[in-house]
Amino acid sequence: MIRALLVTLGLLLSGCIAASWLEDAVPIDDDDASDDDDAVDDDDGADDDDSATLCRLPVPDHITLEHPVRGDTFVPFYVPTTGWALAALHASMQVEALALQQVELRLSPSYFLALALETGTFGCSESIPPDPADSAVQWPRRPDTDAEGCMQVAEGSVWLDLCRMYPEDLPCDPDGYDDVIPSVDQGATGRDNVQPSVLATAWYAAFAYPMLAYPSGGDAGDVDAWFADAADPVAVEKVLTWMHWQTPFGPAMGEVIADCADGPVEDCLGQPTWVRDRAVAVGAHTEQLAAAPGCFDRPLTAALVDDYVDAIAVLFPTADVSSGRAAAQAALADAGGDGTSFQAVADAVLAALDDGLGVRLRCPGANLTTYYGVSCP
C-alpha cells in the first residue's frame, strides 16, 4: 500500500514519469534471447511483498527512488529479470573475493544496479518485461545505449584497460568487445549482453580501485586506508562511478584524495558536471537500494541458470563452461531443485559456477605494475 501511494505521488509531481516509466506494453517474447525466459518464468514468481522476510541476499527490489534518475523523479524501481539479479549478485561476490588478496574493496549488488540506472536504466534490451508485481510499471527501451551496452562500457577506455590487465581471461581479440558488450543486432544475435557487461564492470573496478595510487592520478599512499577513513559513506561508489566514465587518470582523483577525505566526494569533482551528477546519483541510489525493505526473490529455475551460464560464457573464453554449468546445476539441485527461491540458493549456485569455470577476479598485480607502476593495495 505504501509503495502504491508513493508511485501515485510521483505521477502527480512529475510530468515525465508517466510517459517514461509507466507503460502497459506487453513484453516481446523472443525465444532466441539468452535471458528472455525471465519474462516468462518471473511472472510465476514468489510474492514480492513477502520478500522482506527473505532478505538473506542483498539484491533489492520494489522501492520508489528518492533521488532522480536521469532527470525523472519518483521512479519505481524493480529488477527486470532474474538475469539482472544474478549478474548484480555475482559481480558483488566476485569483488568480495578480492579479500583473499587483502584488498578491501567491497561493492554491494545495489551498486551495480544503481550504476545501471544512470547508464541505461535497463533499457538496452529489446524485450524488457514489466514489473511482475505491477504490469503498468516497465523500464523504457533506450536504443541509444546499445553501442556500449547497458553498463556503458567504453571500448577505448574501460575495455582497453581490461584487456591490458586480464588478457589471459577475457576475449581480447579484435572482435572480442563486439561479442560481449554492445546490445546491437539483438534480433540476429539473440543477445543483449547484460550479464557480461555487469561482470566486466566489476572487473574494471578491481583495476580502477588500486589505480587511485597512480602518481599522475589520485596518488593515494594507501587506498584501503583512505576509503576506510573517508567521511562520505559512499565515497567508493562515487569515485568508481567517476572513473567508469572519466578513467583513473587526470587531476580530479588527485583532488579527491588530497582534499575530500572529510566531506562529500563530489566537492572535489568538477567538470564535466554530468559525470559528477551521475556519481552523486549512483551514491544516492546505492544507499537507498541497500536499505530497501524488499529483496528480489523469484524462483530460480534450471533453465534460468543455463541462460545465465550461456550469457557470461562469452566473457571468459578460456573457462571450463561445461564444468561450470554442471557445478551450478548441481548446487541448485542440492539446495532444493528447479524453482527454488532465489534468496535461498543464488549465492551457492554462483559460487559453484565460479569453481567450475576456474576463473577468479583478482587484483591485476604484475600487469598493473607493468603498465602503470602501481601495486595492488
Coordinates of N, CA and C in Angstrom, one line a residue, residues 131-299:
D131 N 7.2 -5.0 -14.5 CA 7.2 -5.5 -13.2 C 6.2 -6.5 -13.0
P132 N 6.6 -7.8 -12.6 CA 5.6 -8.8 -12.4 C 4.6 -8.5 -11.3
A133 N 5.0 -7.6 -10.4 CA 4.0 -7.2 -9.3 C 3.1 -6.1 -9.8
D134 N 3.4 -5.4 -10.9 CA 2.5 -4.3 -11.4 C 2.8 -4.1 -12.9
S135 N 2.0 -4.7 -13.7 CA 2.3 -4.7 -15.2 C 2.2 -3.3 -15.8
A136 N 1.8 -2.3 -15.0 CA 1.8 -0.9 -15.5 C 3.2 -0.2 -15.4
V137 N 4.1 -0.9 -14.7 CA 5.4 -0.3 -14.5 C 6.4 -1.1 -15.3
Q138 N 7.1 -0.4 -16.2 CA 8.0 -1.0 -17.1 C 9.2 0.0 -17.5
W139 N 10.4 -0.5 -17.4 CA 11.5 0.3 -17.8 C 11.4 0.6 -19.3
P140 N 11.8 1.9 -19.7 CA 11.7 2.2 -21.1 C 12.8 1.7 -21.9
R141 N 12.6 1.4 -23.2 CA 13.6 0.9 -24.1 C 14.5 2.1 -24.5
R142 N 15.8 2.0 -24.4 CA 16.7 3.1 -24.8 C 17.7 2.6 -25.8
P143 N 17.4 2.6 -27.1 CA 18.3 2.1 -28.1 C 19.6 2.9 -28.2
D144 N 19.6 4.1 -27.7 CA 20.9 4.9 -27.7 C 22.0 4.3 -26.8
T145 N 21.6 3.4 -25.9 CA 22.6 2.7 -25.1 C 23.2 1.5 -25.7
D146 N 22.7 1.0 -26.8 CA 23.1 -0.3 -27.4 C 24.6 -0.3 -27.7
A147 N 25.1 0.8 -28.2 CA 26.5 0.7 -28.8 C 27.5 0.3 -27.7
E148 N 27.3 0.8 -26.5 CA 28.2 0.4 -25.4 C 27.6 -0.4 -24.3
G149 N 26.4 -1.0 -24.6 CA 25.7 -1.9 -23.7 C 25.1 -1.2 -22.5
C150 N 24.4 -1.9 -21.7 CA 23.6 -1.4 -20.6 C 24.5 -0.7 -19.5
M151 N 25.7 -1.1 -19.4 CA 26.6 -0.5 -18.4 C 27.5 0.5 -19.0
Q152 N 27.3 0.8 -20.3 CA 28.2 1.9 -20.9 C 29.7 1.6 -20.8
V153 N 30.1 0.4 -21.1 CA 31.5 0.0 -21.1 C 32.2 0.5 -22.3
A154 N 32.9 1.5 -22.3 CA 33.5 2.1 -23.5 C 34.7 1.3 -24.0
E155 N 34.8 1.1 -25.3 CA 35.8 0.2 -25.8 C 37.2 0.9 -25.7
G156 N 37.3 2.2 -25.9 CA 38.6 2.9 -25.9 C 39.2 3.2 -24.6
S157 N 38.4 2.9 -23.5 CA 38.9 3.2 -22.2 C 38.8 2.0 -21.2
V158 N 37.5 1.7 -20.8 CA 37.3 0.6 -19.9 C 37.8 -0.7 -20.5
W159 N 37.3 -1.0 -21.7 CA 37.7 -2.3 -22.3 C 39.2 -2.4 -22.6
L160 N 39.8 -1.3 -23.0 CA 41.2 -1.2 -23.3 C 42.0 -1.6 -22.1
D161 N 41.7 -1.1 -20.9 CA 42.4 -1.4 -19.7 C 42.1 -2.8 -19.2
L162 N 40.8 -3.2 -19.4 CA 40.5 -4.6 -19.0 C 41.4 -5.6 -19.7
C163 N 41.6 -5.3 -21.0 CA 42.4 -6.2 -21.8 C 43.9 -6.1 -21.5
R164 N 44.3 -4.9 -21.0 CA 45.7 -4.8 -20.5 C 45.9 -5.6 -19.2
M165 N 44.9 -5.6 -18.4 CA 45.0 -6.2 -17.1 C 44.8 -7.7 -17.1
Y166 N 43.8 -8.1 -17.9 CA 43.3 -9.5 -17.9 C 43.3 -10.2 -19.3
P167 N 44.4 -10.1 -20.0 CA 44.4 -10.6 -21.4 C 44.3 -12.1 -21.5
E168 N 44.6 -12.8 -20.4 CA 44.5 -14.3 -20.4 C 43.1 -14.8 -20.1
D169 N 42.3 -13.9 -19.6 CA 40.9 -14.3 -19.1 C 39.8 -13.8 -20.0
L170 N 40.0 -12.6 -20.6 CA 38.9 -12.0 -21.4 C 39.1 -12.2 -22.9
P171 N 38.1 -12.0 -23.7 CA 38.2 -12.1 -25.2 C 38.8 -10.9 -25.8
C172 N 40.1 -10.8 -25.8 CA 40.7 -9.5 -26.2 C 41.2 -9.5 -27.6
D173 N 40.7 -10.4 -28.4 CA 41.0 -10.4 -29.9 C 40.2 -9.2 -30.5
P174 N 40.5 -8.8 -31.7 CA 39.9 -7.6 -32.3 C 38.4 -7.6 -32.2
D175 N 37.7 -8.7 -32.3 CA 36.2 -8.8 -32.3 C 35.7 -9.0 -30.9
G176 N 36.5 -9.1 -29.9 CA 36.1 -9.5 -28.5 C 35.1 -8.6 -27.9
Y177 N 35.3 -7.3 -28.0 CA 34.4 -6.3 -27.4 C 33.0 -6.4 -28.1
D178 N 33.0 -6.5 -29.4 CA 31.7 -6.5 -30.1 C 30.9 -7.7 -29.7
D179 N 31.5 -8.8 -29.3 CA 30.8 -10.0 -29.0 C 30.2 -10.0 -27.6
V180 N 30.8 -9.2 -26.6 CA 30.4 -9.3 -25.2 C 29.8 -8.1 -24.6
I181 N 29.9 -6.9 -25.2 CA 29.5 -5.7 -24.6 C 28.3 -5.0 -25.2
P182 N 28.3 -4.7 -26.5 CA 27.2 -3.9 -27.1 C 25.9 -4.7 -27.1
S183 N 24.8 -4.0 -27.2 CA 23.5 -4.7 -27.3 C 22.9 -4.5 -28.7
V184 N 23.7 -4.3 -29.7 CA 23.2 -4.1 -31.1 C 22.8 -5.4 -31.7
D185 N 22.0 -5.3 -32.7 CA 21.6 -6.5 -33.5 C 21.1 -7.7 -32.7
Q186 N 20.3 -7.4 -31.7 CA 19.7 -8.4 -30.8 C 18.8 -9.4 -31.6
G187 N 18.2 -8.9 -32.6 CA 17.3 -9.8 -33.4 C 18.1 -10.9 -34.1
A188 N 19.4 -10.6 -34.5 CA 20.2 -11.5 -35.2 C 21.0 -12.4 -34.2
T189 N 21.5 -11.7 -33.1 CA 22.4 -12.4 -32.2 C 21.6 -13.1 -31.1
G190 N 20.4 -12.6 -30.7 CA 19.7 -13.2 -29.6 C 20.3 -12.9 -28.3
R191 N 21.2 -11.8 -28.3 CA 21.9 -11.5 -27.0 C 21.8 -10.0 -26.8
D192 N 21.6 -9.6 -25.5 CA 21.6 -8.2 -25.1 C 22.9 -7.9 -24.3
N193 N 23.7 -8.9 -24.0 CA 25.0 -8.8 -23.3 C 24.9 -8.0 -22.0
V194 N 23.7 -8.1 -21.3 CA 23.6 -7.5 -20.0 C 24.6 -8.1 -19.0
Q195 N 24.5 -9.5 -18.9 CA 25.3 -10.1 -17.8 C 26.8 -9.9 -18.0
P196 N 27.4 -10.1 -19.2 CA 28.8 -9.9 -19.3 C 29.2 -8.5 -19.0
S197 N 28.3 -7.5 -19.4 CA 28.6 -6.1 -19.1 C 28.7 -5.8 -17.6
V198 N 27.8 -6.4 -16.9 CA 27.8 -6.2 -15.4 C 29.1 -6.8 -14.8
L199 N 29.5 -8.0 -15.2 CA 30.7 -8.6 -14.7 C 32.0 -7.8 -15.2
A200 N 32.0 -7.3 -16.4 CA 33.1 -6.5 -16.9 C 33.2 -5.3 -16.0
T201 N 32.1 -4.7 -15.6 CA 32.2 -3.5 -14.7 C 32.8 -3.8 -13.4
A202 N 32.5 -5.0 -12.8 CA 33.2 -5.4 -11.6 C 34.7 -5.6 -11.8
W203 N 35.1 -6.2 -12.9 CA 36.5 -6.4 -13.2 C 37.2 -5.1 -13.4
Y204 N 36.5 -4.1 -14.0 CA 37.2 -2.8 -14.2 C 37.3 -2.2 -12.8
A205 N 36.4 -2.3 -11.9 CA 36.5 -1.8 -10.6 C 37.7 -2.3 -9.8
A206 N 38.0 -3.6 -10.1 CA 39.2 -4.2 -9.4 C 40.5 -3.6 -10.0
F207 N 40.5 -3.1 -11.2 CA 41.6 -2.3 -11.7 C 41.6 -0.9 -11.3
A208 N 40.5 -0.2 -11.3 CA 40.4 1.2 -11.0 C 40.7 1.5 -9.6
Y209 N 40.3 0.7 -8.7 CA 40.5 0.9 -7.3 C 42.0 1.1 -6.9
P210 N 42.9 0.1 -7.2 CA 44.3 0.4 -6.9 C 44.9 1.5 -7.7
M211 N 44.3 1.8 -8.9 CA 44.8 2.9 -9.7 C 44.7 4.3 -9.0
L212 N 44.0 4.4 -7.9 CA 44.0 5.6 -7.1 C 45.3 5.9 -6.5
A213 N 46.3 5.0 -6.5 CA 47.6 5.2 -6.1 C 48.5 5.7 -7.2
Y214 N 48.0 5.8 -8.5 CA 48.8 6.2 -9.6 C 49.3 7.6 -9.4
P215 N 50.6 7.9 -9.5 CA 51.1 9.2 -9.2 C 50.5 10.3 -10.0
S216 N 50.1 10.1 -11.3 CA 49.5 11.2 -12.0 C 48.0 11.2 -11.9
G217 N 47.5 10.4 -11.0 CA 46.1 10.4 -10.8 C 45.8 10.8 -9.3
G218 N 45.3 9.8 -8.6 CA 44.9 10.1 -7.2 C 46.1 10.2 -6.3
D219 N 47.2 9.4 -6.6 CA 48.5 9.5 -5.8 C 48.2 9.2 -4.3
A220 N 47.3 8.2 -4.0 CA 47.0 7.8 -2.7 C 48.1 6.9 -2.1
G221 N 48.6 7.2 -1.0 CA 49.6 6.3 -0.4 C 49.1 5.0 0.0
D222 N 47.8 5.0 0.5 CA 47.2 3.7 1.0 C 45.7 3.8 0.6
V223 N 45.3 3.2 -0.5 CA 44.0 3.3 -1.0 C 43.0 2.8 0.0
D224 N 43.2 1.6 0.6 CA 42.3 1.0 1.5 C 42.1 1.9 2.7
A225 N 43.2 2.5 3.2 CA 43.1 3.3 4.4 C 42.4 4.6 4.1
W226 N 42.6 5.2 2.9 CA 41.9 6.4 2.6 C 40.4 6.2 2.6
F227 N 39.9 5.1 2.0 CA 38.4 4.9 2.0 C 37.9 4.5 3.4
A228 N 38.7 3.8 4.1 CA 38.3 3.5 5.5 C 38.1 4.7 6.4
D229 N 38.8 5.8 6.1 CA 38.8 7.0 6.9 C 37.9 8.0 6.3
A230 N 37.4 7.8 5.0 CA 36.6 8.9 4.3 C 35.3 9.1 5.1
A231 N 34.9 10.4 5.1 CA 33.7 10.8 5.8 C 32.5 10.4 4.9
D232 N 32.6 10.5 3.6 CA 31.5 10.2 2.7 C 31.2 8.7 2.8
P233 N 30.0 8.3 3.2 CA 29.7 6.8 3.3 C 29.7 6.1 2.0
V234 N 29.5 6.8 0.9 CA 29.5 6.1 -0.4 C 30.6 6.7 -1.3
A235 N 31.7 7.0 -0.6 CA 32.9 7.5 -1.4 C 33.4 6.6 -2.4
V236 N 33.5 5.3 -2.1 CA 34.0 4.4 -3.1 C 33.1 4.3 -4.3
E237 N 31.7 4.3 -4.1 CA 30.8 4.2 -5.2 C 30.8 5.4 -6.1
K238 N 31.0 6.6 -5.5 CA 31.1 7.8 -6.3 C 32.3 7.9 -7.1
V239 N 33.5 7.5 -6.4 CA 34.7 7.6 -7.1 C 34.8 6.6 -8.3
L240 N 34.3 5.3 -8.0 CA 34.3 4.4 -9.1 C 33.4 4.7 -10.3
T241 N 32.3 5.4 -9.9 CA 31.4 5.9 -11.0 C 32.1 6.9 -11.8
W242 N 32.8 7.9 -11.2 CA 33.5 8.9 -11.9 C 34.5 8.2 -12.9
M243 N 35.3 7.3 -12.3 CA 36.3 6.6 -13.1 C 35.7 5.7 -14.2
H244 N 34.5 5.3 -14.0 CA 33.8 4.5 -15.1 C 33.7 5.3 -16.4
W245 N 33.5 6.6 -16.2 CA 33.4 7.4 -17.4 C 34.6 8.2 -17.7
Q246 N 35.4 8.6 -16.7 CA 36.5 9.5 -16.8 C 37.8 8.8 -16.7
T247 N 37.9 7.6 -16.4 CA 39.1 6.8 -16.2 C 39.8 7.2 -14.9
P248 N 40.8 6.5 -14.4 CA 41.5 6.9 -13.2 C 42.5 8.0 -13.4
F249 N 42.7 8.5 -14.6 CA 43.7 9.5 -14.9 C 43.1 10.9 -14.9
G250 N 44.0 11.8 -14.5 CA 43.6 13.2 -14.5 C 43.5 13.8 -13.1
P251 N 43.4 15.1 -13.0 CA 43.5 15.8 -11.7 C 42.4 15.6 -10.8
A252 N 41.2 15.2 -11.2 CA 40.0 15.1 -10.3 C 40.3 14.1 -9.2
M253 N 40.9 12.9 -9.5 CA 41.2 11.9 -8.5 C 42.2 12.4 -7.5
G254 N 43.2 13.2 -7.9 CA 44.2 13.8 -7.0 C 43.5 14.7 -6.0
E255 N 42.6 15.5 -6.6 CA 41.9 16.5 -5.7 C 41.0 15.8 -4.7
V256 N 40.4 14.7 -5.1 CA 39.5 13.9 -4.1 C 40.4 13.4 -3.0
I257 N 41.5 12.7 -3.4 CA 42.4 12.1 -2.4 C 43.0 13.2 -1.5
A258 N 43.4 14.3 -2.0 CA 44.0 15.3 -1.2 C 43.1 16.2 -0.4
D259 N 41.9 16.4 -0.9 CA 41.0 17.5 -0.3 C 39.7 17.0 0.2
C260 N 39.2 15.8 -0.1 CA 37.8 15.5 0.2 C 37.7 14.3 1.1
A261 N 38.7 14.0 1.9 CA 38.5 12.9 2.9 C 37.5 13.2 3.9
D262 N 37.3 14.5 4.2 CA 36.4 14.9 5.3 C 35.1 15.4 4.9
G263 N 34.7 15.3 3.6 CA 33.4 15.7 3.2 C 32.9 15.0 2.0
P264 N 31.9 15.4 1.3 CA 31.3 14.7 0.2 C 32.4 14.7 -1.0
V265 N 32.5 13.6 -1.6 CA 33.5 13.4 -2.7 C 33.2 14.4 -3.8
E266 N 31.9 14.6 -4.1 CA 31.6 15.5 -5.2 C 32.1 16.9 -5.1
D267 N 32.5 17.3 -3.9 CA 33.0 18.7 -3.7 C 34.3 18.8 -4.4
C268 N 35.0 17.7 -4.7 CA 36.2 17.8 -5.5 C 36.1 17.3 -6.9
L269 N 34.9 17.1 -7.4 CA 34.7 16.7 -8.7 C 34.2 17.9 -9.5
G270 N 34.9 18.3 -10.5 CA 34.4 19.5 -11.3 C 33.8 19.1 -12.6
Q271 N 34.4 19.5 -13.7 CA 33.9 19.2 -15.0 C 34.3 17.7 -15.4
P272 N 33.5 17.1 -16.2 CA 32.1 17.5 -16.7 C 31.1 17.3 -15.6
T273 N 30.2 18.3 -15.5 CA 29.2 18.2 -14.4 C 28.2 17.0 -14.6
W274 N 28.0 16.6 -15.8 CA 27.1 15.4 -15.9 C 27.7 14.2 -15.3
V275 N 29.0 14.0 -15.3 CA 29.6 12.9 -14.7 C 29.5 13.0 -13.1
R276 N 29.8 14.2 -12.7 CA 29.7 14.5 -11.2 C 28.2 14.2 -10.8
D277 N 27.3 14.6 -11.5 CA 25.9 14.4 -11.2 C 25.5 12.9 -11.2
R278 N 26.1 12.2 -12.1 CA 25.9 10.7 -12.2 C 26.5 10.1 -11.0
A279 N 27.7 10.5 -10.6 CA 28.4 9.9 -9.4 C 27.5 10.2 -8.1
V280 N 27.0 11.4 -8.0 CA 26.1 11.7 -6.8 C 24.9 10.8 -6.9
A281 N 24.3 10.6 -8.0 CA 23.1 9.8 -8.2 C 23.4 8.3 -7.8
V282 N 24.5 7.8 -8.3 CA 24.8 6.4 -8.0 C 25.0 6.2 -6.5
G283 N 25.7 7.2 -5.9 CA 25.8 7.1 -4.5 C 24.5 7.1 -3.7
A284 N 23.6 8.0 -4.1 CA 22.3 8.0 -3.5 C 21.4 6.8 -3.8
H285 N 21.4 6.3 -5.0 CA 20.7 5.1 -5.3 C 21.2 3.9 -4.6
T286 N 22.6 3.8 -4.5 CA 23.2 2.7 -3.8 C 22.7 2.6 -2.3
E287 N 22.8 3.8 -1.7 CA 22.4 3.9 -0.3 C 20.9 3.4 -0.1
Q288 N 20.0 4.0 -0.9 CA 18.6 3.7 -0.7 C 18.3 2.2 -1.1
L289 N 18.9 1.7 -2.2 CA 18.6 0.3 -2.6 C 19.2 -0.6 -1.5
A290 N 20.3 -0.3 -1.0 CA 20.9 -1.2 0.0 C 20.1 -1.3 1.3
A291 N 19.3 -0.3 1.5 CA 18.4 -0.3 2.7 C 16.9 -0.6 2.3
A292 N 16.7 -1.1 1.1 CA 15.3 -1.3 0.7 C 14.7 -2.4 1.5
P293 N 13.4 -2.3 1.9 CA 12.8 -3.3 2.7 C 12.5 -4.6 2.0
G294 N 12.4 -4.6 0.6 CA 12.1 -5.7 -0.2 C 13.3 -6.2 -1.0
C295 N 13.5 -7.5 -1.1 CA 14.6 -8.1 -1.8 C 14.1 -9.0 -3.0
F296 N 14.8 -9.1 -4.0 CA 14.5 -9.9 -5.2 C 14.4 -11.3 -4.7
D297 N 13.3 -12.0 -5.0 CA 13.1 -13.4 -4.6 C 12.1 -14.1 -5.5
R298 N 12.4 -14.3 -6.7 CA 11.6 -15.1 -7.6 C 12.2 -16.5 -7.7
P299 N 11.5 -17.4 -8.2 CA 12.0 -18.8 -8.4 C 13.2 -18.8 -9.3

